[in-house]
mmCIF file of C-alpha atoms in Angstrom:
data_model
loop_
_atom_site.group_PDB
_atom_site.id
_atom_site.type_symbol
_atom_site.label_atom_id
_atom_site.label_comp_id
_atom_site.label_asym_id
_atom_site.label_seq_id
_atom_site.Cartn_x
_atom_site.Cartn_y
_atom_site.Cartn_z
ATOM 1 C CA MET F 664 32.425 -85.037 14.588
ATOM 2 C CA ALA F 665 35.382 -82.558 14.056
ATOM 3 C CA GLY F 666 33.564 -81.307 10.908
ATOM 4 C CA ASN F 667 30.542 -80.569 12.830
ATOM 5 C CA ARG F 668 32.270 -78.777 15.612
ATOM 6 C CA ARG F 669 33.813 -76.364 12.987
ATOM 7 C CA HIS F 670 30.216 -75.879 11.395
ATOM 8 C CA THR F 671 28.715 -75.010 14.530
ATOM 9 C CA LEU F 672 31.634 -72.892 15.634
ATOM 10 C CA ALA F 673 31.395 -70.640 12.387
ATOM 11 C CA ALA F 674 27.700 -70.438 12.942
ATOM 12 C CA TYR F 675 28.036 -68.925 16.413
ATOM 13 C CA GLY F 676 30.728 -66.740 15.247
ATOM 14 C CA MET F 677 28.597 -65.341 12.221
ATOM 15 C CA ALA F 678 25.681 -64.792 14.882
ATOM 16 C CA ALA F 679 27.978 -63.104 17.184
ATOM 17 C CA LEU F 680 29.095 -60.562 14.514
ATOM 18 C CA TRP F 681 25.407 -60.026 13.223
ATOM 19 C CA ALA F 682 24.409 -58.877 16.816
ATOM 20 C CA ALA F 683 27.210 -56.799 17.114
ATOM 21 C CA ALA F 684 26.628 -54.985 13.873
ATOM 22 C CA ALA F 685 23.072 -54.660 15.016
ATOM 23 C CA GLN F 686 23.819 -53.113 18.233
ATOM 24 C CA ALA F 687 26.307 -50.787 16.710
ATOM 25 C CA GLN F 688 23.650 -49.609 14.227
ATOM 26 C CA ASP F 689 21.177 -49.114 17.282
ATOM 27 C CA THR F 690 23.425 -47.221 19.063
ATOM 28 C CA ALA F 691 24.691 -45.289 16.223
ATOM 29 C CA PRO F 692 23.366 -41.649 16.390
ATOM 30 C CA LEU F 693 20.628 -41.133 13.660
ATOM 31 C CA PRO F 694 21.348 -38.687 10.913
ATOM 32 C CA SER F 695 19.726 -35.303 10.827
ATOM 33 C CA LEU F 696 16.325 -35.592 8.604
ATOM 34 C CA PRO F 697 14.787 -32.617 6.708
ATOM 35 C CA ILE F 698 12.071 -30.998 8.603
ATOM 36 C CA ARG F 699 8.957 -29.233 7.331
ATOM 37 C CA THR F 700 6.516 -27.195 8.667
ATOM 38 C CA THR F 701 3.308 -26.605 7.035
ATOM 39 C CA SER F 702 0.248 -24.330 7.804
ATOM 40 C CA TYR F 703 -3.611 -24.151 6.449
ATOM 41 C CA MET F 704 -5.461 -21.002 7.073
ATOM 42 C CA VAL F 705 -8.680 -19.572 6.008
ATOM 43 C CA GLY F 706 -9.799 -16.142 6.343
ATOM 44 C CA VAL F 707 -12.535 -13.396 5.792
ATOM 45 C CA GLY F 708 -12.393 -9.720 6.070
ATOM 46 C CA PRO F 709 -13.103 -6.377 3.594
ATOM 47 C CA THR F 710 -11.668 -5.589 0.346
ATOM 48 C CA ARG F 711 -11.271 -2.279 -1.149
ATOM 49 C CA LEU F 712 -10.655 -2.139 -4.980
ATOM 50 C CA LEU F 713 -10.184 0.345 -7.887
ATOM 51 C CA ASP F 714 -9.503 -0.309 -11.310
ATOM 52 C CA THR F 715 -10.007 2.664 -13.709
ATOM 53 C CA TYR F 716 -9.765 0.498 -16.745
ATOM 54 C CA LEU F 717 -13.459 -0.827 -15.427
ATOM 55 C CA SER F 718 -14.410 2.387 -13.621
ATOM 56 C CA GLN F 719 -13.575 5.700 -11.946
ATOM 57 C CA GLU F 720 -15.543 4.447 -8.989
ATOM 58 C CA HIS F 721 -14.270 2.840 -5.636
ATOM 59 C CA PHE F 722 -15.655 -0.485 -4.400
ATOM 60 C CA GLY F 723 -15.532 -2.102 -1.231
ATOM 61 C CA GLY F 724 -16.943 -5.442 0.331
ATOM 62 C CA THR F 725 -16.070 -8.804 1.679
ATOM 63 C CA GLY F 726 -13.402 -11.378 0.715
ATOM 64 C CA PHE F 727 -12.434 -14.729 1.575
ATOM 65 C CA THR F 728 -8.657 -16.068 1.527
ATOM 66 C CA PHE F 729 -7.155 -19.582 1.671
ATOM 67 C CA LEU F 730 -3.375 -19.461 2.570
ATOM 68 C CA SER F 731 -1.007 -22.477 2.636
ATOM 69 C CA ALA F 732 2.580 -22.061 3.699
ATOM 70 C CA THR F 733 5.326 -24.596 3.853
ATOM 71 C CA GLU F 734 8.755 -23.779 4.992
ATOM 72 C CA ARG F 735 11.212 -26.582 4.600
ATOM 73 C CA ARG F 736 14.710 -27.210 5.962
ATOM 74 C CA ARG F 737 17.432 -29.606 5.312
ATOM 75 C CA GLN F 738 17.921 -30.424 9.196
ATOM 76 C CA PRO F 739 16.678 -28.732 12.313
ATOM 77 C CA SER F 740 19.784 -26.727 12.943
ATOM 78 C CA ALA F 741 20.150 -25.399 9.582
ATOM 79 C CA ARG F 742 20.069 -21.785 8.972
ATOM 80 C CA TRP F 743 18.754 -21.649 5.560
ATOM 81 C CA SER F 744 14.971 -22.632 4.787
ATOM 82 C CA THR F 745 13.014 -22.667 1.872
ATOM 83 C CA LEU F 746 9.355 -21.063 2.039
ATOM 84 C CA MET F 747 6.738 -21.560 -0.164
ATOM 85 C CA GLU F 748 2.954 -20.179 0.056
ATOM 86 C CA HIS F 749 -0.224 -20.595 -2.013
ATOM 87 C CA GLN F 750 -2.817 -17.835 -1.601
ATOM 88 C CA ALA F 751 -5.974 -17.802 -2.964
ATOM 89 C CA GLY F 752 -9.039 -15.210 -2.783
ATOM 90 C CA LEU F 753 -12.506 -14.266 -3.924
ATOM 91 C CA ALA F 754 -14.472 -11.193 -3.256
ATOM 92 C CA THR F 755 -17.723 -9.338 -4.036
ATOM 93 C CA LEU F 756 -17.603 -5.634 -4.144
ATOM 94 C CA ASN F 757 -20.167 -2.813 -4.603
ATOM 95 C CA ASP F 758 -19.895 0.950 -5.433
ATOM 96 C CA ARG F 759 -20.383 3.456 -2.993
ATOM 97 C CA ALA F 760 -24.069 3.994 -4.397
ATOM 98 C CA ASP F 761 -24.670 0.403 -4.083
ATOM 99 C CA ARG F 762 -25.860 0.208 -7.483
ATOM 100 C CA THR F 763 -23.007 -1.759 -9.463
ATOM 101 C CA MET F 764 -21.151 -5.032 -8.384
ATOM 102 C CA GLU F 765 -17.720 -6.456 -9.119
ATOM 103 C CA LEU F 766 -16.401 -9.681 -8.688
ATOM 104 C CA GLU F 767 -12.701 -9.948 -7.910
ATOM 105 C CA GLY F 768 -10.539 -13.352 -7.617
ATOM 106 C CA SER F 769 -6.585 -13.838 -7.405
ATOM 107 C CA TYR F 770 -3.975 -16.616 -7.048
ATOM 108 C CA ARG F 771 -0.439 -16.063 -5.879
ATOM 109 C CA LEU F 772 2.585 -18.078 -5.500
ATOM 110 C CA PHE F 773 5.516 -17.446 -3.229
ATOM 111 C CA TRP F 774 8.834 -19.049 -3.096
ATOM 112 C CA GLY F 775 11.820 -17.829 -1.551
ATOM 113 C CA ARG F 776 14.886 -18.841 0.613
ATOM 114 C CA LEU F 777 15.462 -17.309 3.848
ATOM 115 C CA HIS F 778 18.477 -17.030 6.534
ATOM 116 C CA GLU F 779 17.907 -17.375 10.259
ATOM 117 C CA TRP F 780 19.734 -16.028 13.120
ATOM 118 C CA ARG F 781 18.623 -17.456 16.558
ATOM 119 C CA LEU F 782 18.815 -15.028 19.643
ATOM 120 C CA LEU F 783 17.880 -15.403 23.479
ATOM 121 C CA GLY F 784 18.645 -19.208 23.759
ATOM 122 C CA ASP F 785 16.752 -19.781 20.528
ATOM 123 C CA ARG F 786 13.319 -18.055 21.938
ATOM 124 C CA LEU F 787 14.103 -15.301 19.198
ATOM 125 C CA SER F 788 14.382 -16.276 15.336
ATOM 126 C CA LEU F 789 15.147 -13.471 12.893
ATOM 127 C CA GLN F 790 14.832 -14.193 9.160
ATOM 128 C CA ALA F 791 16.013 -12.568 5.966
ATOM 129 C CA GLY F 792 15.709 -13.413 2.253
ATOM 130 C CA GLY F 793 14.313 -12.953 -0.706
ATOM 131 C CA MET F 794 11.027 -14.469 -2.406
ATOM 132 C CA GLY F 795 9.605 -14.358 -6.259
ATOM 133 C CA ALA F 796 5.802 -14.105 -6.561
ATOM 134 C CA ALA F 797 3.554 -14.877 -9.598
ATOM 135 C CA THR F 798 0.011 -13.445 -9.462
ATOM 136 C CA LEU F 799 -2.822 -14.372 -11.717
ATOM 137 C CA GLY F 800 -6.427 -12.524 -11.386
ATOM 138 C CA PHE F 801 -9.560 -10.933 -12.616
ATOM 139 C CA VAL F 802 -11.941 -8.264 -12.191
ATOM 140 C CA TYR F 803 -15.455 -8.750 -13.443
ATOM 141 C CA ASN F 804 -17.779 -5.493 -13.771
ATOM 142 C CA THR F 805 -21.589 -7.270 -13.769
ATOM 143 C CA THR F 806 -23.045 -4.172 -15.678
ATOM 144 C CA GLY F 807 -21.426 -5.330 -18.773
ATOM 145 C CA GLY F 808 -20.080 -2.925 -21.739
ATOM 146 C CA ASN F 809 -17.351 -3.394 -24.194
ATOM 147 C CA ASN F 810 -14.714 -4.249 -21.661
ATOM 148 C CA PRO F 811 -16.699 -5.890 -18.632
ATOM 149 C CA ALA F 812 -13.478 -7.777 -17.075
ATOM 150 C CA GLN F 813 -9.773 -6.909 -16.526
ATOM 151 C CA ALA F 814 -7.325 -9.754 -16.557
ATOM 152 C CA ARG F 815 -4.468 -9.511 -13.666
ATOM 153 C CA ALA F 816 -0.929 -11.097 -14.301
ATOM 154 C CA ALA F 817 2.386 -10.060 -12.785
ATOM 155 C CA ILE F 818 5.755 -11.541 -11.251
ATOM 156 C CA GLN F 819 7.668 -9.706 -8.716
ATOM 157 C CA VAL F 820 10.939 -9.929 -6.580
ATOM 158 C CA MET F 821 10.369 -9.302 -3.043
ATOM 159 C CA PRO F 822 12.996 -8.789 -0.145
ATOM 160 C CA THR F 823 11.347 -10.725 2.756
ATOM 161 C CA ALA F 824 12.106 -10.547 6.500
ATOM 162 C CA ALA F 825 10.432 -12.407 9.509
ATOM 163 C CA ALA F 826 10.455 -12.521 13.155
ATOM 164 C CA CYS F 827 9.503 -15.263 15.517
ATOM 165 C CA TYR F 828 9.181 -15.209 19.413
ATOM 166 C CA ARG F 829 8.486 -18.476 21.389
ATOM 167 C CA PHE F 830 7.264 -18.469 24.797
ATOM 168 C CA THR F 831 5.619 -20.416 27.356
ATOM 169 C CA ALA F 832 2.106 -19.164 28.932
ATOM 170 C CA GLY F 833 1.216 -21.560 31.889
ATOM 171 C CA ARG F 834 1.750 -24.918 30.507
ATOM 172 C CA CYS F 835 0.870 -23.904 26.842
ATOM 173 C CA ARG F 836 3.701 -23.359 24.392
ATOM 174 C CA MET F 837 3.266 -20.299 22.336
ATOM 175 C CA ALA F 838 4.881 -18.340 19.473
ATOM 176 C CA VAL F 839 4.111 -15.064 17.813
ATOM 177 C CA ARG F 840 5.320 -14.548 14.053
ATOM 178 C CA TYR F 841 5.621 -11.619 11.976
ATOM 179 C CA GLU F 842 6.206 -11.516 7.990
ATOM 180 C CA LEU F 843 6.943 -8.778 5.894
ATOM 181 C CA GLN F 844 7.392 -8.500 1.723
ATOM 182 C CA LEU F 845 8.152 -5.586 -0.093
ATOM 183 C CA PRO F 846 7.971 -5.921 -4.003
ATOM 184 C CA LEU F 847 10.977 -4.574 -5.214
ATOM 185 C CA LEU F 848 10.765 -4.966 -9.408
ATOM 186 C CA GLY F 849 8.753 -6.925 -11.537
ATOM 187 C CA LEU F 850 6.662 -7.289 -14.845
ATOM 188 C CA MET F 851 3.062 -6.992 -14.945
ATOM 189 C CA PHE F 852 0.310 -7.447 -17.601
ATOM 190 C CA SER F 853 -2.057 -4.220 -18.436
ATOM 191 C CA PRO F 854 -4.112 -2.709 -21.600
ATOM 192 C CA ASN F 855 -3.207 0.745 -22.469
ATOM 193 C CA TYR F 856 -5.583 3.699 -21.841
ATOM 194 C CA GLY F 857 -8.431 3.082 -24.128
ATOM 195 C CA GLN F 858 -7.492 -0.188 -25.757
ATOM 196 C CA SER F 859 -9.770 -3.244 -25.571
ATOM 197 C CA TYR F 860 -8.843 -6.894 -25.229
ATOM 198 C CA TYR F 861 -10.434 -7.425 -28.560
ATOM 199 C CA GLU F 862 -7.271 -5.350 -29.957
ATOM 200 C CA ILE F 863 -5.038 -7.004 -27.772
ATOM 201 C CA PHE F 864 -5.908 -10.684 -28.423
ATOM 202 C CA SER F 865 -7.834 -10.988 -31.726
ATOM 203 C CA ARG F 866 -6.085 -7.942 -33.710
ATOM 204 C CA GLY F 867 -2.694 -8.609 -31.958
ATOM 205 C CA ASP F 868 -1.977 -4.749 -31.658
ATOM 206 C CA TYR F 869 0.392 -4.763 -28.800
ATOM 207 C CA ASP F 870 0.748 -1.581 -27.022
ATOM 208 C CA ARG F 871 3.019 -1.605 -24.033
ATOM 209 C CA ASN F 872 1.098 -4.280 -22.515
ATOM 210 C CA ILE F 873 3.884 -6.065 -20.533
ATOM 211 C CA VAL F 874 5.023 -3.227 -18.531
ATOM 212 C CA PRO F 875 8.202 -3.095 -15.855
ATOM 213 C CA THR F 876 7.265 -2.285 -12.468
ATOM 214 C CA THR F 877 9.486 -0.555 -9.609
ATOM 215 C CA MET F 878 8.466 0.592 -5.922
ATOM 216 C CA ALA F 879 8.032 3.786 -7.607
ATOM 217 C CA SER F 880 5.052 2.413 -10.168
ATOM 218 C CA SER F 881 3.989 -0.132 -8.074
ATOM 219 C CA PRO F 882 4.180 0.636 -4.408
ATOM 220 C CA SER F 883 2.870 -2.497 -2.463
ATOM 221 C CA PHE F 884 3.460 -4.514 0.639
ATOM 222 C CA ARG F 885 2.483 -7.518 2.028
ATOM 223 C CA GLN F 886 2.255 -8.503 5.932
ATOM 224 C CA GLN F 887 1.221 -11.347 8.085
ATOM 225 C CA LEU F 888 1.075 -11.602 11.988
ATOM 226 C CA ALA F 889 0.034 -14.755 13.553
ATOM 227 C CA VAL F 890 0.038 -16.400 16.964
ATOM 228 C CA ASP F 891 0.629 -20.049 17.101
ATOM 229 C CA ILE F 892 -1.042 -21.944 20.102
ATOM 230 C CA GLY F 893 0.129 -25.564 21.261
ATOM 231 C CA VAL F 894 -3.485 -27.122 21.948
ATOM 232 C CA SER F 895 -2.001 -30.537 22.272
ATOM 233 C CA ARG F 896 1.328 -32.386 21.375
ATOM 234 C CA ARG F 897 0.027 -32.923 17.850
ATOM 235 C CA LEU F 898 -2.273 -29.977 17.205
ATOM 236 C CA VAL F 899 -0.897 -26.477 17.173
ATOM 237 C CA LEU F 900 -3.821 -23.578 16.272
ATOM 238 C CA ARG F 901 -2.580 -20.566 14.356
ATOM 239 C CA VAL F 902 -4.742 -16.994 14.487
ATOM 240 C CA GLY F 903 -3.861 -14.273 12.836
ATOM 241 C CA TYR F 904 -3.688 -11.172 10.477
ATOM 242 C CA LEU F 905 -3.169 -10.854 6.671
ATOM 243 C CA GLY F 906 -2.900 -7.733 5.105
ATOM 244 C CA ASP F 907 -1.954 -7.554 1.074
ATOM 245 C CA TYR F 908 -1.961 -4.122 -0.143
ATOM 246 C CA THR F 909 -1.315 -3.838 -3.871
ATOM 247 C CA GLN F 910 -1.224 -1.069 -6.125
ATOM 248 C CA ALA F 911 -0.040 0.079 -9.924
ATOM 249 C CA ARG F 912 -0.041 3.237 -11.906
ATOM 250 C CA VAL F 913 0.817 2.037 -15.638
ATOM 251 C CA ASN F 914 -0.240 2.781 -19.123
ATOM 252 C CA GLN F 915 -2.182 5.804 -17.638
ATOM 253 C CA LEU F 916 -4.360 3.534 -15.667
ATOM 254 C CA LYS F 917 -4.556 3.182 -11.968
ATOM 255 C CA GLN F 918 -5.584 0.008 -9.745
ATOM 256 C CA HIS F 919 -5.204 -0.955 -6.292
ATOM 257 C CA THR F 920 -6.521 -3.619 -4.021
ATOM 258 C CA TYR F 921 -6.559 -3.673 -0.238
ATOM 259 C CA THR F 922 -7.416 -6.719 1.568
ATOM 260 C CA HIS F 923 -7.818 -7.258 5.371
ATOM 261 C CA ARG F 924 -8.116 -10.749 6.875
ATOM 262 C CA LEU F 925 -8.741 -12.531 9.916
ATOM 263 C CA MET F 926 -7.022 -15.739 9.539
ATOM 264 C CA VAL F 927 -7.395 -19.150 11.616
ATOM 265 C CA GLY F 928 -6.009 -22.528 11.013
ATOM 266 C CA VAL F 929 -3.643 -25.428 11.951
ATOM 267 C CA VAL F 930 0.115 -26.039 11.632
ATOM 268 C CA LYS F 931 1.871 -29.134 11.199
ATOM 269 C CA ARG F 932 5.373 -30.104 11.678
ATOM 270 C CA PHE F 933 7.158 -33.691 10.563
ATOM 271 C CA GLN F 934 10.339 -35.056 9.394
ATOM 272 C CA ILE F 935 10.795 -36.407 5.866
ATOM 273 C CA LEU F 936 12.090 -40.059 6.032
ATOM 274 C CA SER F 937 13.682 -41.715 2.967
ATOM 275 C CA TYR F 938 12.461 -44.831 1.858
ATOM 276 C CA ARG F 939 15.009 -47.510 0.937
ATOM 277 C CA PRO F 940 13.623 -51.090 0.103
#
């Protein structure tokens, strides 16, 4: 009987310790988890293009853009964030006489780090930092010829600034965000004046085809203006404008692409949980 009583008391003691540990775990504050904000947007608008390697004529038309942006913080109160954006576009263009058509396509990857300052009771946030950008693209002239297409490839370092103001309109929570990137320096691919792609890739005749660029030889900038509208607790609608202005003058050739897009999409925000079996 004494042995059974000792076993019973031990069992009760273990159960009490288990319950106390579980209660302490439940009442302990949860650690701050990484938070990620992702937006998906599509847009349409005019494109203006000049590439003197293909033609001395200016082209204009309508283009479409897909933009995905993800901002990640180690915790909600973190001042540093990582921003990644994917941008893909396609446009069909005609010359001013409407006799020649060109097709332009591009993909751009942006990655950077931003520091945030919060003002006005966290309603206003200012961010500044730097981003790297990689671009791949093409321009195809449908009239053919010896050089009917132009390839585009570039990498750039871009100082970046952003501002976001949060407010409430009635019962609707809203935010206005502006973002600006200015390419500072980089490298780009370009054939030289009068040089064919056959000479570059088949004969291996390199002629300064990888060109350093600065704000002087490639004055460009990119800007975004967006309004976030809280439709429900789980759905945020984003409407905005994307302006992308790229130009360069290298190897005695000139090129520019000006795009204006009316964008619409959705925004999602969630915390990342680590799973441990």
